[in-house]
């Protein structure tokens, strides 16, 4: 195991975590730490359990066995009322985006800020600048069903980073994008990391990992296969 | 506010339900209020007359007077001697003085005129008072009001009980209906609610718009119901009653405190409906 997976400042700790759907193991006996300000790829073939691993973190699914600690909160003992607080630590780009179809791009993003009780005038500024950053400021009033896959993905990214989350979970964040747009999205995610966020990206796009470089957690059929650091391709 | 416009159909249904039950309950109460007022005006001058046996000495009469005055619910006790009664009768029938010319003895007995405290809703009280007075041995006969007044009072009392029961039923039914309508809306928005939860919205943040919506529905429903009731009331007043002499029956609309209660009740119906369905939905 590499030194870079240091146990110091671990913001996420998995301890013998198993997740079962029915009798089928989606994740089996995973123990790992993710440190503050890490930029980590979770990779592996389809069905390896990448999305499941992310879901466990924000309590999208309950753990079957083992324990997960996120930023000092033990997810097993978390109070029902504290779940929203846990989720606000995360900015999540879901694999299926999960945009609300009856709300415009603007409203989908502002929702997160409103839920956190941020002032309306501030929200407006913030959402506008986010839309500009992800390059869809002209689609502000559009509804998700009328946006292309790539555009929806960018709305999802903007929503994920809107609340300045401590941890960003990105599930195939570049799946619907061309190489150029994908690079732009990655620049944004790196910028978030520079601003102090921890970034977890689930992707099976090894090409992209090689191009970007970073820590990689490789899953295979629910088991932790390799944890390594891939240097940036020069 | 978006949700308010979006779900036009559900809004309409909810408001219609609340206003209908407001209208119905209001109409019941309106009837009661007016029935009470009519009864009050009809029973205002009811006197209980206690006719005495002949030849009772004045000492005993004073005793009886004290006894009657001590009765609860009696405002005033007036003694009317047979002579006074005859004088009164004579002055009332000035044109027929000849009738009285042939009278050798005064046929009219002494009597007490009891003025009950005026409590219109309790017509039955007269009966109890009258029966009590009857038990005094020197009292030969008791007369009060007209029997049919008592019967009407009983009918009104029965009607009131029915009305309260039916109002409770209507209110319960509309709460049930509103709760189920909100449940349908929630069901249609379950994906949206799920996403809001995933991005860290608290239950309170999710619930608030539903509460605002329901309180608004309740308020609008109550207002519409009362307005409809008022219009119906005015129509009834002008069309049906205009033919009758003005002083026979005069109707009045719900007093402000009852109208306010109906409005407040409608808002409550919205609130409770929302509370019940959200409780189930967000467990
Ligand atoms: N809700 C569920 N119910 C039952 N089985 C599930 C559920 N979600 C995932 N699984 C199963 O768990 C395993 C891991 O799924 P997961 O979505 O984590 O894979 P993944 O690595 O994200 O794959 P992909 O690259 O295709 O997104 C799969 O075999 C999948 O069929
Ligand atoms: Mg996945």
PDB file of N, CA and C in Angstrom, chain B residues 217-254:
ATOM      1  N   UNK B 217     -54.946  27.479   1.014  1.00  0.00           N
ATOM      2  CA  UNK B 217     -56.159  26.787   0.558  1.00  0.00           C
ATOM      3  C   UNK B 217     -57.274  26.947   1.581  1.00  0.00           C
ATOM      4  N   UNK B 218     -56.910  26.713   2.847  1.00  0.00           N
ATOM      5  CA  UNK B 218     -57.897  26.826   3.914  1.00  0.00           C
ATOM      6  C   UNK B 218     -58.480  28.220   3.972  1.00  0.00           C
ATOM      7  N   UNK B 219     -57.609  29.221   3.913  1.00  0.00           N
ATOM      8  CA  UNK B 219     -58.066  30.609   3.985  1.00  0.00           C
ATOM      9  C   UNK B 219     -58.964  30.965   2.814  1.00  0.00           C
ATOM     10  N   UNK B 220     -58.507  30.621   1.614  1.00  0.00           N
ATOM     11  CA  UNK B 220     -59.302  30.941   0.425  1.00  0.00           C
ATOM     12  C   UNK B 220     -60.630  30.178   0.472  1.00  0.00           C
ATOM     13  N   UNK B 221     -60.537  28.886   0.824  1.00  0.00           N
ATOM     14  CA  UNK B 221     -61.746  28.060   0.905  1.00  0.00           C
ATOM     15  C   UNK B 221     -62.751  28.650   1.883  1.00  0.00           C
ATOM     16  N   UNK B 222     -62.257  29.018   3.074  1.00  0.00           N
ATOM     17  CA  UNK B 222     -63.136  29.601   4.081  1.00  0.00           C
ATOM     18  C   UNK B 222     -63.758  30.895   3.587  1.00  0.00           C
ATOM     19  N   UNK B 223     -62.927  31.745   2.964  1.00  0.00           N
ATOM     20  CA  UNK B 223     -63.419  33.021   2.448  1.00  0.00           C
ATOM     21  C   UNK B 223     -64.485  32.812   1.380  1.00  0.00           C
ATOM     22  N   UNK B 224     -64.195  31.904   0.446  1.00  0.00           N
ATOM     23  CA  UNK B 224     -65.149  31.638  -0.639  1.00  0.00           C
ATOM     24  C   UNK B 224     -66.456  31.086  -0.059  1.00  0.00           C
ATOM     25  N   UNK B 225     -66.335  30.154   0.885  1.00  0.00           N
ATOM     26  CA  UNK B 225     -67.517  29.556   1.501  1.00  0.00           C
ATOM     27  C   UNK B 225     -68.384  30.607   2.175  1.00  0.00           C
ATOM     28  N   UNK B 226     -67.747  31.488   2.943  1.00  0.00           N
ATOM     29  CA  UNK B 226     -68.494  32.531   3.648  1.00  0.00           C
ATOM     30  C   UNK B 226     -69.132  33.509   2.656  1.00  0.00           C
ATOM     31  N   UNK B 227     -68.368  33.873   1.618  1.00  0.00           N
ATOM     32  CA  UNK B 227     -68.898  34.796   0.618  1.00  0.00           C
ATOM     33  C   UNK B 227     -70.120  34.177  -0.063  1.00  0.00           C
ATOM     34  N   UNK B 228     -70.009  32.887  -0.410  1.00  0.00           N
ATOM     35  CA  UNK B 228     -71.130  32.207  -1.057  1.00  0.00           C
ATOM     36  C   UNK B 228     -72.334  32.170  -0.122  1.00  0.00           C
ATOM     37  N   UNK B 229     -72.073  31.919   1.142  1.00  0.00           N
ATOM     38  CA  UNK B 229     -73.148  31.876   2.119  1.00  0.00           C
ATOM     39  C   UNK B 229     -73.833  33.240   2.219  1.00  0.00           C
ATOM     40  N   UNK B 230     -73.011  34.281   2.216  1.00  0.00           N
ATOM     41  CA  UNK B 230     -73.563  35.633   2.331  1.00  0.00           C
ATOM     42  C   UNK B 230     -74.443  35.958   1.126  1.00  0.00           C
ATOM     43  N   UNK B 231     -73.962  35.592  -0.059  1.00  0.00           N
ATOM     44  CA  UNK B 231     -74.733  35.861  -1.275  1.00  0.00           C
ATOM     45  C   UNK B 231     -76.057  35.098  -1.232  1.00  0.00           C
ATOM     46  N   UNK B 232     -75.991  33.809  -0.866  1.00  0.00           N
ATOM     47  CA  UNK B 232     -77.209  32.998  -0.777  1.00  0.00           C
ATOM     48  C   UNK B 232     -78.176  33.594   0.245  1.00  0.00           C
ATOM     49  N   UNK B 233     -77.613  34.041   1.348  1.00  0.00           N
ATOM     50  CA  UNK B 233     -78.414  34.631   2.413  1.00  0.00           C
ATOM     51  C   UNK B 233     -79.153  35.871   1.913  1.00  0.00           C
ATOM     52  N   UNK B 234     -78.424  36.736   1.204  1.00  0.00           N
ATOM     53  CA  UNK B 234     -79.032  37.966   0.684  1.00  0.00           C
ATOM     54  C   UNK B 234     -80.130  37.641  -0.327  1.00  0.00           C
ATOM     55  N   UNK B 235     -79.853  36.658  -1.175  1.00  0.00           N
ATOM     56  CA  UNK B 235     -80.839  36.263  -2.183  1.00  0.00           C
ATOM     57  C   UNK B 235     -82.112  35.782  -1.492  1.00  0.00           C
ATOM     58  N   UNK B 236     -81.924  34.935  -0.492  1.00  0.00           N
ATOM     59  CA  UNK B 236     -83.053  34.386   0.240  1.00  0.00           C
ATOM     60  C   UNK B 236     -83.848  35.509   0.894  1.00  0.00           C
ATOM     61  N   UNK B 237     -83.131  36.418   1.480  1.00  0.00           N
ATOM     62  CA  UNK B 237     -83.758  37.501   2.209  1.00  0.00           C
ATOM     63  C   UNK B 237     -84.614  38.352   1.275  1.00  0.00           C
ATOM     64  N   UNK B 238     -84.056  38.695   0.110  1.00  0.00           N
ATOM     65  CA  UNK B 238     -84.793  39.582  -0.786  1.00  0.00           C
ATOM     66  C   UNK B 238     -85.915  38.844  -1.507  1.00  0.00           C
ATOM     67  N   UNK B 239     -85.680  37.613  -1.909  1.00  0.00           N
ATOM     68  CA  UNK B 239     -86.691  36.946  -2.731  1.00  0.00           C
ATOM     69  C   UNK B 239     -87.816  36.334  -1.884  1.00  0.00           C
ATOM     70  N   UNK B 240     -87.469  35.633  -0.838  1.00  0.00           N
ATOM     71  CA  UNK B 240     -88.482  34.885  -0.089  1.00  0.00           C
ATOM     72  C   UNK B 240     -89.199  35.749   0.942  1.00  0.00           C
ATOM     73  N   UNK B 241     -88.427  36.538   1.637  1.00  0.00           N
ATOM     74  CA  UNK B 241     -89.002  37.229   2.775  1.00  0.00           C
ATOM     75  C   UNK B 241     -89.604  38.588   2.445  1.00  0.00           C
ATOM     76  N   UNK B 242     -89.355  39.064   1.222  1.00  0.00           N
ATOM     77  CA  UNK B 242     -89.822  40.410   0.904  1.00  0.00           C
ATOM     78  C   UNK B 242     -91.346  40.465   0.921  1.00  0.00           C
ATOM     79  N   UNK B 243     -91.979  39.319   0.652  1.00  0.00           N
ATOM     80  CA  UNK B 243     -93.437  39.301   0.636  1.00  0.00           C
ATOM     81  C   UNK B 243     -94.056  39.355   2.027  1.00  0.00           C
ATOM     82  N   UNK B 244     -93.307  38.974   3.042  1.00  0.00           N
ATOM     83  CA  UNK B 244     -93.864  38.891   4.387  1.00  0.00           C
ATOM     84  C   UNK B 244     -93.743  40.228   5.107  1.00  0.00           C
ATOM     85  N   UNK B 245     -94.652  40.463   6.076  1.00  0.00           N
ATOM     86  CA  UNK B 245     -94.533  41.689   6.849  1.00  0.00           C
ATOM     87  C   UNK B 245     -93.184  41.754   7.581  1.00  0.00           C
ATOM     88  N   UNK B 246     -92.630  42.936   7.596  1.00  0.00           N
ATOM     89  CA  UNK B 246     -91.241  43.107   8.026  1.00  0.00           C
ATOM     90  C   UNK B 246     -90.978  42.635   9.452  1.00  0.00           C
ATOM     91  N   UNK B 247     -91.960  42.855  10.318  1.00  0.00           N
ATOM     92  CA  UNK B 247     -91.654  42.579  11.723  1.00  0.00           C
ATOM     93  C   UNK B 247     -91.918  41.131  12.135  1.00  0.00           C
ATOM     94  N   UNK B 248     -92.497  40.343  11.252  1.00  0.00           N
ATOM     95  CA  UNK B 248     -92.814  38.959  11.612  1.00  0.00           C
ATOM     96  C   UNK B 248     -91.517  38.158  11.819  1.00  0.00           C
ATOM     97  N   UNK B 249     -90.711  38.150  10.785  1.00  0.00           N
ATOM     98  CA  UNK B 249     -89.394  37.533  10.921  1.00  0.00           C
ATOM     99  C   UNK B 249     -88.365  38.469  10.326  1.00  0.00           C
ATOM    100  N   UNK B 250     -87.345  38.774  11.080  1.00  0.00           N
ATOM    101  CA  UNK B 250     -86.253  39.536  10.488  1.00  0.00           C
ATOM    102  C   UNK B 250     -85.015  38.665  10.657  1.00  0.00           C
ATOM    103  N   UNK B 251     -84.320  38.428   9.532  1.00  0.00           N
ATOM    104  CA  UNK B 251     -83.154  37.537   9.574  1.00  0.00           C
ATOM    105  C   UNK B 251     -81.875  38.354   9.693  1.00  0.00           C
ATOM    106  N   UNK B 252     -80.878  37.769  10.298  1.00  0.00           N
ATOM    107  CA  UNK B 252     -79.585  38.444  10.309  1.00  0.00           C
ATOM    108  C   UNK B 252     -78.511  37.428   9.940  1.00  0.00           C
ATOM    109  N   UNK B 253     -77.399  37.953   9.383  1.00  0.00           N
ATOM    110  CA  UNK B 253     -76.300  37.093   8.966  1.00  0.00           C
ATOM    111  C   UNK B 253     -75.504  36.667  10.194  1.00  0.00           C
ATOM    112  N   UNK B 254     -74.563  35.767   9.993  1.00  0.00           N
ATOM    113  CA  UNK B 254     -73.738  35.275  11.101  1.00  0.00           C
ATOM    114  C   UNK B 254     -73.036  36.430  11.805  1.00  0.00           C
TER     115      UNK B 254
END
